[in-house]
Coordinates of C-alpha atoms and ligand atoms in Angstrom, one line a residue:
M153 CA -22.3 -13.0 -113.6
R154 CA -18.9 -10.8 -112.0
P155 CA -17.9 -8.3 -114.2
L156 CA -14.1 -8.4 -114.9
I157 CA -13.0 -4.7 -113.1
D158 CA -9.6 -4.0 -113.2
L159 CA -7.9 -1.2 -110.6
H160 CA -9.0 2.0 -112.2
G161 CA -13.1 1.1 -112.6
R162 CA -12.8 0.2 -115.9
R163 CA -14.8 -2.2 -117.2
I164 CA -13.6 -4.9 -119.6
R165 CA -17.1 -5.5 -122.2
Y166 CA -14.6 -5.9 -125.1
L167 CA -11.6 -8.8 -126.1
R168 CA -9.9 -8.6 -129.6
I169 CA -8.5 -11.3 -130.4
S170 CA -6.1 -12.3 -133.3
I171 CA -6.4 -15.8 -134.7
T172 CA -2.4 -16.6 -136.1
D173 CA 0.4 -13.4 -136.9
R174 CA 0.3 -14.6 -141.2
C175 CA -0.5 -11.8 -143.4
N176 CA -0.1 -11.3 -147.4
L177 CA 0.6 -8.0 -147.7
R178 CA 3.1 -5.9 -146.1
C179 CA 1.8 -2.7 -145.2
R180 CA 4.8 -0.5 -144.7
Y181 CA 3.7 0.7 -140.4
C182 CA 3.9 -3.1 -139.3
M183 CA 5.6 -5.4 -141.2
P184 CA 9.0 -5.0 -143.0
L185 CA 8.7 -6.2 -146.4
S186 CA 11.0 -9.8 -145.6
G187 CA 8.0 -10.4 -143.4
I188 CA 8.6 -11.7 -140.3
R189 CA 9.8 -15.3 -138.1
W190 CA 6.5 -16.8 -138.7
V191 CA 5.2 -18.7 -135.5
P192 CA 5.0 -22.4 -135.2
H193 CA 2.2 -23.8 -136.0
E194 CA 2.3 -25.3 -132.2
R195 CA 2.7 -22.0 -130.9
V196 CA -0.1 -20.0 -132.0
L197 CA -3.5 -21.5 -129.9
S198 CA -6.2 -23.5 -131.6
Y199 CA -9.5 -22.8 -131.8
E200 CA -10.3 -25.2 -129.2
E201 CA -8.1 -23.1 -126.5
M202 CA -9.2 -19.6 -128.2
L203 CA -13.3 -20.7 -127.6
R204 CA -12.1 -21.5 -124.1
I205 CA -10.7 -18.7 -123.5
L206 CA -13.9 -16.4 -125.1
R207 CA -16.3 -19.3 -123.3
I208 CA -14.8 -17.5 -119.8
C209 CA -14.8 -13.9 -120.5
I210 CA -18.1 -13.9 -122.7
K211 CA -19.5 -15.7 -118.7
R212 CA -17.5 -12.8 -117.1
G213 CA -19.3 -9.6 -119.3
V214 CA -17.5 -9.9 -122.3
E215 CA -19.9 -8.6 -124.8
K216 CA -18.0 -7.7 -127.9
V217 CA -15.4 -9.6 -129.6
R218 CA -13.9 -9.2 -132.5
I219 CA -11.4 -11.4 -134.6
T220 CA -8.7 -10.0 -135.9
G221 CA -5.2 -10.9 -137.4
G222 CA -2.0 -10.9 -139.2
E223 CA -4.2 -11.3 -141.5
P224 CA -8.4 -13.7 -140.6
L225 CA -8.8 -14.5 -143.0
L226 CA -6.1 -16.6 -144.2
R227 CA -6.0 -18.8 -141.5
K228 CA -8.2 -22.1 -142.4
G229 CA -11.2 -23.2 -140.2
I230 CA -12.5 -20.4 -139.9
V231 CA -16.1 -19.9 -140.9
D232 CA -16.5 -23.1 -138.2
F233 CA -15.0 -21.2 -135.6
I234 CA -17.5 -18.2 -136.2
S235 CA -20.2 -20.2 -136.4
Q236 CA -18.9 -21.8 -132.6
V237 CA -17.6 -18.4 -131.2
N238 CA -21.3 -17.3 -131.6
T239 CA -23.6 -19.7 -130.5
I240 CA -21.6 -18.4 -126.1
D241 CA -24.0 -17.2 -124.0
G242 CA -24.5 -13.6 -123.3
L243 CA -22.2 -12.4 -127.0
R244 CA -24.0 -9.5 -128.4
D245 CA -20.8 -8.5 -131.7
L246 CA -18.9 -10.5 -133.5
T247 CA -17.2 -9.0 -135.2
L248 CA -13.5 -9.3 -137.8
T249 CA -10.7 -6.5 -139.0
T250 CA -9.4 -8.3 -142.0
N251 CA -6.8 -6.7 -145.6
G252 CA -10.0 -7.6 -147.8
I253 CA -7.8 -9.5 -150.0
L254 CA -10.3 -12.7 -149.0
L255 CA -13.0 -10.6 -148.3
E256 CA -15.3 -11.2 -151.5
P257 CA -15.3 -14.9 -152.2
M258 CA -15.9 -15.8 -148.5
A259 CA -18.2 -12.9 -147.0
L260 CA -21.7 -15.0 -147.8
Q261 CA -20.1 -18.5 -145.5
L262 CA -19.0 -15.6 -142.9
K263 CA -22.0 -14.0 -143.0
E264 CA -24.1 -17.6 -142.7
A265 CA -21.5 -18.4 -139.9
G266 CA -23.3 -15.5 -138.3
L267 CA -20.5 -12.6 -138.0
R268 CA -22.6 -9.5 -137.6
R269 CA -19.8 -7.0 -139.8
V270 CA -16.2 -6.7 -140.3
N271 CA -13.7 -3.3 -140.4
V272 CA -12.0 -3.3 -143.6
S273 CA -8.6 -2.0 -143.8
L274 CA -8.1 0.1 -146.9
D275 CA -5.7 3.1 -146.3
T276 CA -5.7 4.9 -149.6
L277 CA -8.2 5.3 -152.7
D278 CA -6.1 5.2 -155.2
A279 CA -4.6 1.0 -156.6
E280 CA -1.0 2.5 -157.3
K281 CA -0.4 4.3 -154.2
F282 CA -1.7 0.9 -152.4
A283 CA 0.3 -0.9 -153.7
Y284 CA 3.1 1.2 -152.6
I285 CA 1.4 1.0 -148.8
T286 CA 1.1 -2.3 -148.3
H287 CA 3.8 -3.9 -151.3
V288 CA 0.8 -6.4 -152.9
D289 CA -1.2 -4.8 -155.8
A290 CA -4.6 -6.0 -155.0
F291 CA -6.3 -2.6 -154.8
H292 CA -8.9 -3.9 -156.7
E293 CA -10.0 -7.8 -154.8
V294 CA -10.2 -5.4 -151.6
I295 CA -12.7 -3.2 -153.1
R296 CA -15.0 -6.3 -154.5
G297 CA -14.6 -7.8 -150.5
I298 CA -15.9 -4.2 -149.6
C299 CA -18.5 -4.6 -152.2
A300 CA -19.7 -8.3 -151.0
A301 CA -19.2 -7.6 -147.5
H302 CA -22.1 -5.3 -147.8
E303 CA -24.1 -6.9 -150.7
Q304 CA -23.8 -10.4 -147.9
G305 CA -24.6 -7.8 -145.2
L306 CA -22.0 -7.5 -143.0
S307 CA -23.0 -4.2 -142.3
P308 CA -22.6 -0.9 -142.1
V309 CA -18.9 -1.9 -143.7
K310 CA -16.4 -0.1 -142.0
I311 CA -13.3 0.7 -143.7
N312 CA -9.7 2.2 -140.9
A313 CA -8.0 4.7 -142.5
V314 CA -4.1 4.8 -141.0
A315 CA -3.5 8.0 -141.0
I316 CA 0.3 8.9 -141.9
R317 CA 1.2 12.9 -143.5
G318 CA 2.2 12.9 -146.8
F319 CA 1.0 9.6 -147.7
N320 CA -3.3 9.8 -147.7
D321 CA -3.0 13.1 -146.3
G322 CA -4.1 14.5 -149.0
E323 CA -7.4 11.8 -149.1
I324 CA -8.6 12.5 -145.8
S325 CA -11.8 14.8 -148.0
D326 CA -12.5 12.1 -150.4
F327 CA -13.0 9.2 -147.6
A328 CA -14.7 11.5 -146.1
Q329 CA -16.7 11.7 -149.2
L330 CA -18.1 7.4 -149.8
T331 CA -20.0 8.6 -147.2
M332 CA -22.3 11.3 -148.0
T333 CA -24.0 8.7 -150.7
L334 CA -22.6 4.7 -149.4
P335 CA -23.7 3.8 -145.3
L336 CA -20.9 2.5 -144.7
Q337 CA -18.2 4.5 -142.1
V338 CA -15.1 4.9 -142.7
R339 CA -12.5 5.4 -139.2
F340 CA -9.5 7.2 -139.2
I341 CA -7.1 5.6 -136.1
E342 CA -3.9 7.6 -136.1
L343 CA -0.3 5.9 -137.1
M344 CA 0.3 4.0 -133.4
P345 CA 4.5 3.7 -132.6
I346 CA 4.8 0.4 -132.9
G347 CA 4.6 -3.0 -135.7
C348 CA 7.5 -1.7 -137.7
I349 CA 7.5 2.4 -136.0
T350 CA 8.3 2.0 -132.6
K351 CA 8.6 5.6 -131.9
Y352 CA 6.4 8.1 -131.9
P353 CA 6.2 9.4 -135.4
E354 CA 6.3 12.9 -135.3
N355 CA 6.0 14.0 -139.3
E356 CA 4.3 11.2 -139.8
N357 CA 1.4 11.4 -137.6
I358 CA -1.8 12.8 -137.4
S359 CA -4.2 14.2 -135.0
A360 CA -7.7 12.8 -135.0
T361 CA -8.9 16.7 -134.0
Q362 CA -6.5 17.7 -137.4
I363 CA -8.7 14.7 -139.2
K364 CA -11.9 16.3 -138.0
E365 CA -11.0 20.1 -138.7
S366 CA -9.9 18.7 -142.2
I367 CA -13.2 16.8 -143.0
E368 CA -15.3 20.2 -141.5
Q369 CA -13.0 22.8 -143.9
R370 CA -14.8 20.4 -146.8
F371 CA -18.3 20.2 -145.7
G372 CA -19.0 22.2 -142.3
P373 CA -19.5 21.1 -138.7
L374 CA -20.2 17.4 -138.3
E375 CA -22.5 16.1 -136.3
T376 CA -22.0 13.6 -133.3
L377 CA -23.9 10.0 -132.5
E378 CA -23.6 7.9 -130.0
R379 CA -20.7 6.1 -130.0
G380 CA -21.0 1.9 -129.6
L381 CA -18.0 -0.5 -127.9
G382 CA -15.3 0.2 -129.4
P383 CA -12.5 2.9 -129.4
A384 CA -13.6 5.5 -131.8
W385 CA -15.4 8.7 -131.8
I386 CA -18.6 9.1 -134.3
Y387 CA -19.5 11.7 -136.8
R388 CA -21.7 12.7 -139.2
I389 CA -21.8 15.5 -142.4
P390 CA -24.9 16.3 -141.8
G391 CA -27.6 15.0 -145.0
A392 CA -25.0 11.8 -145.5
R393 CA -25.8 8.4 -145.4
G394 CA -22.9 6.6 -143.7
S395 CA -20.8 8.2 -140.6
I396 CA -17.4 8.5 -140.2
G397 CA -15.2 7.4 -136.9
L398 CA -12.1 8.7 -134.9
I399 CA -9.7 6.6 -133.7
G400 CA -7.3 9.2 -130.9
A401 CA -5.0 6.8 -129.2
L402 CA -2.0 8.3 -128.6
S403 CA -3.9 12.7 -128.9
E404 CA -6.7 11.9 -126.7
R405 CA -6.2 13.2 -123.4
D406 CA -8.8 10.3 -121.9
F407 CA -8.6 7.9 -124.1
C408 CA -7.8 5.6 -121.2
G409 CA -10.0 6.6 -119.6
S410 CA -12.5 5.4 -121.1
C411 CA -10.0 2.4 -122.1
N412 CA -13.2 -1.0 -121.9
R413 CA -10.5 -3.6 -123.7
I414 CA -8.7 -7.3 -123.1
R415 CA -6.3 -8.3 -126.4
I416 CA -5.6 -12.0 -126.5
T417 CA -2.5 -12.9 -128.7
A418 CA -1.8 -15.5 -132.0
T419 CA 0.6 -16.6 -129.0
G420 CA -2.1 -17.1 -126.4
N421 CA -1.0 -14.0 -125.0
L422 CA -3.7 -11.1 -122.9
R423 CA -2.5 -8.7 -123.1
P424 CA -4.0 -6.1 -121.2
C425 CA -3.1 -2.4 -122.8
L426 CA -1.6 -2.6 -127.0
F427 CA 0.7 0.0 -125.5
S428 CA 2.0 -1.8 -122.9
E429 CA 4.5 -5.1 -122.6
E430 CA 2.9 -6.3 -119.5
H431 CA 1.6 -9.7 -120.3
I432 CA -0.5 -13.0 -118.9
D433 CA 0.6 -16.7 -120.9
L434 CA -2.5 -18.4 -121.2
L435 CA -1.7 -20.8 -123.7
G436 CA 1.3 -22.7 -121.3
P437 CA -0.9 -23.4 -118.6
M438 CA -3.7 -24.3 -120.9
R439 CA -1.7 -27.0 -122.7
G440 CA -0.4 -27.5 -119.1
G441 CA -4.2 -29.0 -118.2
I442 CA -4.7 -26.0 -116.3
L443 CA -8.7 -26.3 -114.2
D444 CA -11.5 -23.1 -115.6
E445 CA -10.7 -21.8 -112.3
E446 CA -7.5 -21.4 -112.9
L447 CA -7.3 -20.0 -116.1
E448 CA -10.0 -17.6 -114.9
A449 CA -7.9 -16.7 -112.3
L450 CA -5.8 -15.8 -115.1
I451 CA -7.4 -13.7 -116.4
E452 CA -8.5 -11.9 -113.6
E453 CA -4.9 -11.6 -112.9
G454 CA -4.2 -9.8 -115.9
V455 CA -7.3 -7.5 -116.0
R456 CA -6.3 -6.2 -113.0
R457 CA -2.7 -5.6 -114.3
K458 CA -4.2 -3.2 -116.6
P459 CA -2.5 -0.3 -117.1
S460 CA -4.6 3.3 -116.3
G461 CA -2.9 4.9 -119.6
H462 CA -0.4 4.3 -121.3
G463 CA 2.1 7.0 -121.3
V464 CA 2.4 7.0 -125.2
C465 CA 4.0 10.9 -125.7
R466 CA 5.9 12.3 -128.2
G467 CA 8.9 12.0 -128.7
M468 CA 9.1 8.9 -126.4
E469 CA 10.4 5.7 -127.5
L470 CA 7.5 3.5 -126.7
F471 CA 9.2 -0.1 -127.2
H472 CA 12.8 -1.4 -125.4
E473 CA 12.4 -4.9 -126.7
A474 CA 12.0 -2.6 -130.4
G475 CA 10.8 -5.8 -132.9
R476 CA 9.1 -7.5 -130.3
A477 CA 5.4 -5.8 -129.5
R478 CA 3.8 -6.8 -133.2
M479 CA 0.6 -5.4 -134.6
S480 CA 0.4 -9.2 -136.2
D481 CA 0.2 -10.4 -133.5
I482 CA -1.2 -8.1 -131.2
G483 CA -4.0 -7.7 -133.7
G484 CA -3.9 -3.7 -133.6
Ligands
SAM295 N1 -4.8 -7.9 -140.8 C1 -5.8 -7.2 -140.7 C2 -6.3 -5.6 -141.4 O1 -5.0 -5.7 -142.3 O2 -7.4 -5.0 -141.2 C3 -5.7 -7.6 -139.2 C4 -4.8 -7.0 -138.5 S1 -4.3 -4.9 -139.0 C5 -2.4 -5.9 -137.4 C6 -5.4 -4.3 -137.9 C7 -5.5 -2.7 -137.7 O3 -4.1 -2.5 -137.6 C8 -5.6 -2.7 -139.6 O4 -5.9 -1.9 -139.5 C9 -4.2 -1.7 -139.5 O5 -3.6 -0.9 -140.3 C10 -4.0 -0.9 -137.8 N2 -2.9 -1.2 -137.3 C11 -1.4 -1.2 -137.9 N3 0.0 -0.8 -137.6 C12 -0.9 0.1 -137.2 C13 0.0 1.2 -136.6 N4 1.5 1.4 -136.5 N5 -0.5 2.4 -136.3 C14 -2.2 2.3 -136.1 N6 -2.2 1.3 -137.3 C15 -1.8 0.6 -137.2
SF4_296 FE1 -1.6 -8.0 -142.6 FE2 -3.0 -5.9 -141.7 FE3 -0.4 -5.7 -141.3 FE4 -1.0 -4.9 -142.7 S1 -1.9 -4.8 -141.0 S2 0.3 -5.8 -142.8 S3 -2.8 -6.5 -143.6 S4 -1.6 -7.3 -140.6

């Protein structure tokens, strides 16, 4: 097997694929309340096209696939798609990121289709604040979704919370406290300048280090656990059943040095870096009748274009064509 290795020696093992740009929430940092102009169905990758890309990437050493969106559970046929992805030889980990609203009725089918785990995005433990940040009153559906995922063995369920000063900084300890009694992983993600936030959110950002300090102030020094293939550093409060993940996408010095990821957007672009407009169109060539070897060569080219680092720093405006890059198309 010839692995996919970029020009900086990083080997690609993890692929995130966004299967839809549509969403049933309007998280303030991600999507405007009015919604966005949805991409017409014919410009979104079909499941067959996604499988074709995935087969090649897995053949070239991708071990972990994350299905994301928009809201991936909104796309019809996702359960069948998961069972097909699950049959690809060489895949070691298949997971999904969801807002959790549709998770309760789907958890069993997802597990049976071969999904291993889920990450559920939940930025607050307060139903009113949830309605504020997402513009939808659906906190209890998400909680039921988390419970159903756990009961069906999609575990450990990981909870993704974007840390936002003035919104949920007072809840960091409460999230951490959950891990004392529940076998969950609570992951804090730094707010990134993408989607509805196109400038470095100086006032709203809380760094991974600040989050760790605030947890240690309350619970004492954290134990460091082994990292997986993902971007998080993993810790545990001594004696806790669950764990805590910290993702310092902006503040961590060598975050990019260990990056092993590529992304496929709902519209069929290979994005070598979340923070870069650089991309390679796979959809057009595939629909133009490209052969598998040629598609593989395009994927290699995408990997070669992976920048050494994202270069996002304080005060810097990230996307020159603000609003073009959407988390809901790229998938986070
Ligand atoms: N709709 C699904 C969900 O919310 O889990 C999957 C897609 S969503 C784009 C994936 C993740 O990106 C979510 O955890 C979300 O909170 C995160 N996200 C979106 N915009 C972000 C931003 N500006 N900074 C940090 N995380 C962001
Ligand atoms: Fe939808 Fe996820 Fe974006 Fe929230 S973060 S608007 S749930 S895509």
